[in-house]
């Protein structure tokens, strides 16, 4: 029986102990340079890159012709000896003995200095770029870190439907869809369902897509984003803030350590992440608008948020918003009935990254709130029920995963943090 070829990851062959040994790798052509008697092919796979050299005198006629023919982004397999070479981009060179073209690429449309708009058009190809690869590796580590954080604290991961019959975060950003012969909406948040599930599981979380029909074109809004949400029975407002800051610090440290190489290559200094610690700053809405020289009722812009957090110099919870500015389910502050026990966490360079609150637990209060927000009682009948069967104080928050990735990678635009962004003017590829 023919022995299977053992292909190694490129990062695994960048190894001094393999000096002079023959290895097999596969990957894609990242760069290529032809000389008269030699062709240099830089090959990439998901783990790293390596320079391969094909010498006319050392290979068969077929291999030499293929080396001349192979184009950028072609897929190939290579066999050759490993040699340490300080001049090579990753310190080692593969001296090719055999080369097989697996998929010969047509002329690759992505070259240097292309517009952001063009790169979004060819997103399916741009995903292979070094920058996108690194960001997606960091993104994956963020999901990993969130799951780890909750597993260590005995939380349960639970899911909710994506089709919903009513809004949770206000009607202006609802996506309406045809649902058989009725109208339905794509979910804006897992929260209302989570509030039902805490009566069984008490400590729960999820990471799932949320949909917002955002009409604004900003650098931090998507129409479909990944929403990490948490809901906890018996949790106070102060404990909610402590929990959130612990999570952010945990994720920052985890990613800074696990993705040190990726962040360095992205030009992100990990010092800020590694030095991040609790507690974060806290500022009431009233104080924030005073600082900004605005009147009560003023809705902070993205820019205001970034300015505030830059002034404070570390993440800051903006709390105690006017009731009418926020969602119907938020608990009124017993000490000041005009404001709610809600907090948005502002992160440097990004602005709002989480939004959370204590929830109304009293049935009558919730009914009054629905009236105040001009919402139909019938639409929230099952949600109202939750206050009638052993209601408890509870709190939770939602975090935009892409916004967190923006901060971790210092991405300029939220589109740079998700493989296939969806926004008002972007539905393809
Ligand atoms: O503040 P939001 O709307 O809160 C909720 O949906 C609550 N139900 C969450 C909860 O308490 N369980 O959204 C939470 C976070 C925001 O802070 C922001 O980071 C992110 O979700 N977010 C978006 N991210 C990208 N694109 C958008 N269009 C976003 N809208 C909200």
Coordinates of C-alpha atoms and ligand atoms in Angstrom, one line a residue:
X1 CA 0.0 0.0 0.0
X2 CA 1.2 3.5 -0.9
X3 CA 2.2 5.5 2.2
X4 CA 0.1 8.7 2.7
X5 CA 2.1 11.9 2.5
X6 CA 2.4 13.6 5.8
X7 CA 1.8 17.3 5.3
X8 CA 3.0 19.7 8.0
X9 CA 1.7 23.1 8.9
X10 CA 4.1 25.8 7.8
X11 CA 4.7 27.0 11.4
X12 CA 5.8 23.5 12.3
X13 CA 8.5 23.4 9.6
X14 CA 10.1 26.7 10.8
X15 CA 12.2 24.6 13.1
X16 CA 15.9 24.3 13.6
X17 CA 15.7 20.6 14.4
X18 CA 14.4 19.9 10.9
X19 CA 17.6 21.4 9.2
X20 CA 18.4 19.2 6.2
X21 CA 15.3 17.1 6.6
X22 CA 12.7 16.7 3.8
X23 CA 9.2 18.0 4.5
X24 CA 5.9 18.3 2.7
X25 CA 3.7 21.4 2.9
X26 CA 0.7 22.7 1.2
X27 CA -0.7 26.2 0.8
X28 CA -1.2 29.2 -1.5
X29 CA 1.3 31.4 -3.3
X30 CA 1.6 34.6 -1.4
X31 CA 4.4 36.2 -3.3
X32 CA 6.6 35.1 -6.2
X33 CA 9.9 36.3 -7.7
X34 CA 11.4 34.8 -10.9
X35 CA 15.1 34.9 -11.6
X36 CA 16.9 33.3 -14.5
X37 CA 17.8 30.0 -12.9
X38 CA 15.7 30.3 -9.7
X39 CA 12.2 31.0 -8.6
X40 CA 11.3 32.2 -5.1
X41 CA 7.8 31.3 -4.0
X42 CA 6.5 32.5 -0.7
X43 CA 3.8 30.1 0.4
X44 CA 1.2 30.8 3.1
X45 CA -1.1 28.6 5.0
X46 CA -3.3 29.4 8.0
X47 CA -0.3 29.1 10.4
X48 CA 2.5 31.2 8.7
X49 CA 4.5 31.8 5.6
X50 CA 7.7 30.2 4.3
X51 CA 10.0 31.0 1.3
X52 CA 10.5 28.1 -1.1
X53 CA 13.3 28.2 -3.7
X54 CA 13.0 26.2 -6.9
X55 CA 16.4 25.9 -8.7
X56 CA 16.4 25.0 -12.3
X57 CA 19.4 22.7 -11.9
X58 CA 17.9 20.7 -9.0
X59 CA 14.4 19.9 -10.2
X60 CA 12.8 18.0 -13.1
X61 CA 11.8 19.9 -16.3
X62 CA 8.1 19.7 -15.3
X63 CA 8.7 21.1 -11.8
X64 CA 10.7 24.0 -13.3
X65 CA 8.0 24.8 -15.9
X66 CA 5.3 24.7 -13.1
X67 CA 7.4 27.0 -11.0
X68 CA 7.6 29.5 -13.8
X69 CA 3.9 29.1 -14.5
X70 CA 2.5 29.2 -11.0
X71 CA 0.6 32.4 -10.2
X72 CA -0.3 34.4 -7.1
X73 CA -2.9 32.6 -4.9
X74 CA -2.5 29.3 -6.8
X75 CA -2.8 26.3 -4.4
X76 CA 0.1 23.9 -4.4
X77 CA 2.0 21.2 -2.6
X78 CA 5.8 21.4 -2.1
X79 CA 8.4 18.9 -1.0
X80 CA 11.9 19.9 -0.1
X81 CA 14.6 20.2 2.5
X82 CA 14.5 22.8 5.3
X83 CA 17.4 25.2 5.7
X84 CA 17.8 28.0 8.2
X85 CA 18.3 31.3 6.3
X86 CA 18.3 34.6 8.2
X87 CA 17.5 36.5 5.0
X88 CA 14.2 34.6 4.4
X89 CA 11.1 36.3 5.7
X90 CA 10.5 33.8 8.4
X91 CA 14.1 32.7 9.0
X92 CA 13.9 29.4 7.0
X93 CA 13.9 28.3 3.4
X94 CA 12.4 25.3 1.8
X95 CA 14.7 24.0 -1.0
X96 CA 12.2 22.6 -3.4
X97 CA 12.6 19.1 -4.9
X98 CA 9.0 18.7 -6.0
X99 CA 6.1 21.2 -6.7
X100 CA 2.6 20.3 -7.7
X101 CA 0.1 22.9 -8.8
X102 CA -3.3 21.9 -7.3
X103 CA -5.4 24.8 -8.5
X104 CA -3.8 27.3 -10.9
X105 CA -5.2 30.8 -10.0
X106 CA -6.4 33.3 -12.6
X107 CA -5.0 36.8 -12.4
X108 CA -5.7 37.7 -8.8
X109 CA -7.8 41.0 -8.7
X110 CA -6.3 42.2 -5.5
X111 CA -3.1 44.1 -5.8
X112 CA -1.6 47.0 -3.8
X113 CA -3.3 50.3 -3.0
X114 CA -6.9 49.4 -3.7
X115 CA -9.9 51.4 -2.3
X116 CA -11.7 50.1 0.8
X117 CA -14.9 50.0 -1.3
X118 CA -13.3 47.7 -3.9
X119 CA -11.9 45.4 -1.2
X120 CA -15.4 45.1 0.2
X121 CA -16.7 44.1 -3.2
X122 CA -14.2 41.3 -3.4
X123 CA -14.5 40.4 0.3
X124 CA -14.6 36.7 -0.5
X125 CA -11.0 37.0 -1.8
X126 CA -9.8 39.8 0.5
X127 CA -10.5 37.4 3.4
X128 CA -7.2 35.7 2.6
X129 CA -5.2 38.9 3.2
X130 CA -2.8 38.9 6.1
X131 CA -4.8 41.6 7.9
X132 CA -8.2 39.8 7.7
X133 CA -6.6 36.5 8.7
X134 CA -5.1 38.1 11.8
X135 CA -8.3 39.9 12.8
X136 CA -10.3 36.7 12.3
X137 CA -7.9 34.8 14.5
X138 CA -8.3 37.5 17.2
X139 CA -12.1 37.3 16.8
X140 CA -12.1 33.6 17.3
X141 CA -10.1 34.0 20.5
X142 CA -12.7 36.6 21.8
X143 CA -15.5 34.0 21.4
X144 CA -13.2 31.4 23.1
X145 CA -12.5 33.8 26.0
X146 CA -16.2 34.7 26.5
X147 CA -17.1 31.0 26.7
X148 CA -14.3 30.3 29.1
X149 CA -15.2 33.2 31.4
X150 CA -18.8 31.8 31.7
X151 CA -17.8 28.2 32.1
X152 CA -15.6 29.2 35.0
X153 CA -18.5 30.9 36.7
X154 CA -21.1 28.1 36.3
X155 CA -23.2 29.8 33.7
X156 CA -25.4 28.1 31.1
X157 CA -25.4 28.9 27.5
X158 CA -28.9 29.1 26.1
X159 CA -30.4 30.2 22.8
X160 CA -33.6 32.1 21.8
X161 CA -35.5 32.3 18.4
X162 CA -34.4 34.7 15.7
X163 CA -38.0 35.3 14.6
X164 CA -39.8 37.4 17.0
X165 CA -43.3 38.9 17.3
X166 CA -42.4 42.2 19.0
X167 CA -39.6 44.6 19.6
X168 CA -37.3 44.6 22.5
X169 CA -35.1 47.6 21.7
X170 CA -37.6 50.0 20.0
X171 CA -39.4 49.9 16.7
X172 CA -37.1 52.1 14.6
X173 CA -34.5 49.5 14.0
X174 CA -36.8 46.5 13.5
X175 CA -36.4 44.3 10.4
X176 CA -39.8 43.1 9.3
X177 CA -40.0 39.7 7.6
X178 CA -42.8 37.7 6.1
X179 CA -43.6 34.8 8.4
X180 CA -46.0 32.5 6.6
X181 CA -49.2 34.7 6.4
X182 CA -48.1 36.9 9.2
X183 CA -45.6 39.6 10.0
X184 CA -42.5 38.9 12.1
X185 CA -39.3 40.6 13.1
X186 CA -35.7 39.5 13.2
X187 CA -34.5 39.5 16.8
X188 CA -32.8 42.6 18.2
X189 CA -31.9 40.9 21.4
X190 CA -32.1 37.6 23.3
X191 CA -33.0 39.5 26.5
X192 CA -36.8 39.1 26.8
X193 CA -36.5 35.3 26.3
X194 CA -33.6 35.3 28.7
X195 CA -35.8 36.9 31.3
X196 CA -38.0 33.8 31.1
X197 CA -35.1 31.4 31.2
X198 CA -33.5 32.7 34.4
X199 CA -36.4 31.3 36.4
X200 CA -35.1 27.9 35.5
X201 CA -31.3 28.4 35.1
X202 CA -30.6 31.7 37.0
X203 CA -27.2 32.4 35.4
X204 CA -27.3 32.4 31.6
X205 CA -25.6 33.8 28.5
X206 CA -25.5 33.6 24.8
X207 CA -23.5 34.7 21.7
X208 CA -25.8 35.0 18.7
X209 CA -26.6 37.3 15.8
X210 CA -28.8 40.4 16.5
X211 CA -30.4 42.4 13.7
X212 CA -30.8 46.2 13.6
X213 CA -32.2 48.1 10.6
X214 CA -29.8 50.9 11.3
X215 CA -30.2 53.6 8.7
X216 CA -27.0 55.3 9.8
X217 CA -23.8 54.7 8.0
X218 CA -21.3 54.9 10.8
X219 CA -18.0 53.1 11.4
X220 CA -19.5 51.1 14.3
X221 CA -22.9 50.0 13.1
X222 CA -23.9 46.7 11.4
X223 CA -27.3 45.5 10.3
X224 CA -26.4 42.0 11.6
X225 CA -23.9 41.8 14.5
X226 CA -22.9 39.2 17.0
X227 CA -24.4 39.9 20.3
X228 CA -23.1 38.5 23.5
X229 CA -25.7 38.8 26.2
X230 CA -26.0 37.8 29.9
X231 CA -28.9 37.7 32.3
X232 CA -28.7 36.8 36.0
X233 CA -31.4 36.3 38.6
X234 CA -30.9 38.1 42.0
X235 CA -28.2 40.4 40.5
X236 CA -28.0 44.0 41.7
X237 CA -27.1 47.0 39.5
X238 CA -23.7 47.4 41.2
X239 CA -22.9 43.7 40.8
X240 CA -23.9 44.0 37.1
X241 CA -21.2 46.7 36.5
X242 CA -18.6 44.7 38.4
X243 CA -19.4 41.6 36.4
X244 CA -19.1 43.4 33.1
X245 CA -15.8 45.0 33.9
X246 CA -14.5 41.6 35.1
X247 CA -15.5 40.1 31.7
X248 CA -13.8 42.8 29.7
X249 CA -10.6 42.6 31.7
X250 CA -10.7 38.8 31.3
X251 CA -11.2 38.9 27.5
X252 CA -8.5 41.6 27.1
X253 CA -5.9 39.6 29.1
X254 CA -6.8 36.3 27.4
X255 CA -6.6 37.7 23.9
X256 CA -3.5 39.8 24.6
X257 CA -1.7 36.6 25.7
X258 CA -3.1 34.1 23.2
X259 CA -2.9 36.5 20.2
X260 CA 0.3 38.4 21.1
X261 CA 1.8 37.6 17.6
X262 CA -1.4 38.6 15.7
X263 CA -1.8 41.8 17.7
X264 CA 1.8 42.8 17.2
X265 CA 1.6 42.2 13.4
X266 CA -1.6 44.3 13.4
X267 CA 0.4 47.1 15.1
X268 CA -1.6 46.8 18.3
X269 CA 0.3 47.5 21.5
X270 CA -0.8 44.8 24.0
X271 CA 0.5 46.8 27.0
X272 CA -2.8 48.7 27.3
X273 CA -4.7 45.4 27.3
X274 CA -2.4 43.6 29.7
X275 CA -2.5 46.5 32.1
X276 CA -6.2 46.9 32.1
X277 CA -7.7 46.4 35.5
X278 CA -10.9 46.9 37.4
X279 CA -12.6 49.0 38.5
X280 CA -13.5 51.1 35.4
X281 CA -14.7 54.7 35.8
X282 CA -18.4 55.5 36.4
X283 CA -20.2 58.6 35.3
X284 CA -23.9 59.6 35.5
X285 CA -25.6 60.8 32.4
X286 CA -26.2 64.2 34.0
X287 CA -22.5 64.7 34.6
X288 CA -21.7 63.6 31.1
X289 CA -23.9 66.1 29.4
X290 CA -22.6 68.8 31.7
X291 CA -19.1 68.0 30.6
X292 CA -20.2 68.2 27.0
X293 CA -22.0 71.5 27.6
X294 CA -25.4 70.0 26.5
X295 CA -29.0 70.2 27.9
X296 CA -30.8 67.3 29.6
X297 CA -32.4 65.0 27.0
X298 CA -29.4 65.3 24.7
X299 CA -28.5 62.0 23.0
X300 CA -24.8 61.4 22.9
X301 CA -23.3 60.9 19.5
X302 CA -20.5 58.4 18.7
X303 CA -18.1 61.3 18.7
X304 CA -19.2 62.5 22.1
X305 CA -18.8 59.1 23.6
X306 CA -15.2 58.7 22.2
X307 CA -14.3 62.2 23.5
X308 CA -15.7 61.4 27.0
X309 CA -13.8 58.1 27.3
X310 CA -10.6 59.7 25.9
X311 CA -10.9 62.4 28.6
X312 CA -11.4 59.9 31.4
X313 CA -8.5 57.8 30.0
X314 CA -10.0 54.4 30.7
X315 CA -13.3 52.5 30.1
X316 CA -16.2 54.3 31.7
X317 CA -19.7 53.3 32.5
X318 CA -22.3 55.9 31.6
X319 CA -25.2 55.4 34.0
X320 CA -28.5 56.8 35.2
X321 CA -30.0 57.9 31.9
X322 CA -33.3 59.6 31.6
X323 CA -36.0 57.0 31.6
X324 CA -37.6 58.1 28.2
X325 CA -34.2 57.8 26.5
X326 CA -33.9 54.1 27.2
X327 CA -35.8 50.8 26.9
X328 CA -39.2 50.1 28.5
X329 CA -38.0 47.1 30.6
X330 CA -35.4 49.1 32.6
X331 CA -35.8 49.6 36.3
X332 CA -36.4 53.1 37.6
X333 CA -33.9 54.3 40.2
X334 CA -35.7 54.3 43.5
X335 CA -33.7 57.3 44.6
X336 CA -34.5 59.4 41.5
X337 CA -37.6 58.4 39.5
X338 CA -36.5 60.4 36.4
X339 CA -33.6 58.0 35.7
X340 CA -33.1 54.3 35.2
X341 CA -30.6 51.8 36.5
X342 CA -28.9 51.4 33.2
X343 CA -25.3 51.6 32.0
X344 CA -23.5 51.8 28.7
X345 CA -19.9 50.9 28.8
X346 CA -17.7 53.3 26.7
X347 CA -14.4 51.9 25.5
X348 CA -11.5 53.9 24.2
X349 CA -11.6 54.6 20.5
X350 CA -14.9 52.9 20.0
X351 CA -17.5 54.4 22.4
X352 CA -20.5 52.3 23.5
X353 CA -19.6 48.6 23.6
X354 CA -22.1 47.2 26.1
X355 CA -25.6 48.2 27.3
X356 CA -27.2 46.8 30.3
X357 CA -29.6 47.4 33.2
X358 CA -31.6 46.2 36.1
X359 CA -35.0 45.1 34.9
X360 CA -38.4 46.0 36.2
X361 CA -39.6 43.2 38.4
X362 CA -43.0 44.5 39.5
X363 CA -46.0 43.6 37.3
X364 CA -47.9 46.9 37.8
X365 CA -44.7 48.9 37.1
X366 CA -44.1 47.0 33.9
X367 CA -47.7 47.7 32.8
X368 CA -47.2 51.4 33.4
X369 CA -44.0 51.3 31.5
X370 CA -45.5 49.7 28.5
X371 CA -48.1 52.5 28.5
X372 CA -45.5 55.2 28.9
X373 CA -43.6 53.8 25.9
X374 CA -46.8 53.4 23.9
X375 CA -46.3 49.6 23.5
X376 CA -49.3 47.3 23.1
X377 CA -49.9 45.1 26.2
X378 CA -51.0 42.2 24.0
X379 CA -47.6 42.1 22.3
X380 CA -45.9 41.5 25.7
X381 CA -48.5 39.3 27.4
X382 CA -46.1 36.4 28.0
X383 CA -43.3 38.8 29.2
X384 CA -45.8 40.4 31.7
X385 CA -46.6 36.9 32.9
X386 CA -43.0 36.5 34.2
X387 CA -43.7 39.1 36.9
X388 CA -46.7 37.2 38.2
X389 CA -45.0 33.9 39.1
X390 CA -42.2 34.4 41.6
X391 CA -40.6 37.6 40.2
X392 CA -37.0 38.3 41.3
X393 CA -34.6 41.2 41.0
X394 CA -32.5 40.6 37.9
X395 CA -30.1 42.3 35.6
X396 CA -28.2 41.7 32.4
X397 CA -26.3 43.3 29.5
X398 CA -25.5 43.0 25.9
X399 CA -22.1 43.5 24.2
X400 CA -21.4 44.0 20.5
X401 CA -18.7 41.5 19.8
X402 CA -17.5 43.4 16.7
X403 CA -17.1 46.6 18.8
X404 CA -14.9 44.7 21.2
X405 CA -12.9 43.3 18.4
X406 CA -12.5 46.8 17.0
X407 CA -11.0 47.9 20.3
X408 CA -8.7 44.9 20.6
X409 CA -7.4 45.1 17.1
X410 CA -7.6 48.9 16.8
X411 CA -9.7 48.5 13.6
X412 CA -10.8 51.7 12.0
X413 CA -14.1 50.3 10.8
X414 CA -16.5 47.7 12.2
X415 CA -16.5 46.1 8.7
X416 CA -12.9 45.0 9.4
X417 CA -13.9 42.8 12.3
X418 CA -16.5 40.4 10.7
X419 CA -15.9 38.2 7.6
X420 CA -19.0 39.2 5.7
X421 CA -20.4 42.5 7.0
X422 CA -24.1 43.3 6.6
X423 CA -25.1 47.0 6.6
X424 CA -27.7 49.2 4.8
X425 CA -25.5 49.5 1.7
X426 CA -23.8 46.0 1.9
X427 CA -25.5 42.7 1.2
X428 CA -22.9 41.1 -1.0
X429 CA -20.8 39.0 -1.1
Ligands
LIG1 O1 -27.7 48.7 23.9 P1 -28.3 47.6 23.1 O2 -29.4 47.9 22.1 O3 -29.0 46.6 24.3 C1 -29.7 45.6 24.1 O4 -30.0 45.0 23.1 C2 -30.1 44.9 25.4 N1 -31.3 44.1 25.2 C3 -28.9 44.0 25.9 C4 -29.2 43.4 27.1 O5 -29.3 44.0 28.2 N2 -29.3 42.0 27.1 O6 -27.2 46.7 22.5 C5 -26.2 46.1 23.2 C6 -24.9 46.3 22.5 C7 -24.5 47.8 22.3 O7 -23.8 48.3 23.4 C8 -23.5 47.6 21.1 O8 -22.2 47.3 21.5 C9 -24.1 46.5 20.3 O9 -24.9 45.8 21.2 N3 -24.8 47.0 19.2 C10 -24.4 47.0 17.9 N4 -23.2 46.6 17.4 C11 -23.1 46.7 16.0 N5 -24.0 47.2 15.2 C12 -25.2 47.7 15.7 N6 -26.1 48.2 14.9 C13 -25.4 47.6 17.1 N7 -26.4 47.9 17.9 C14 -26.1 47.6 19.2

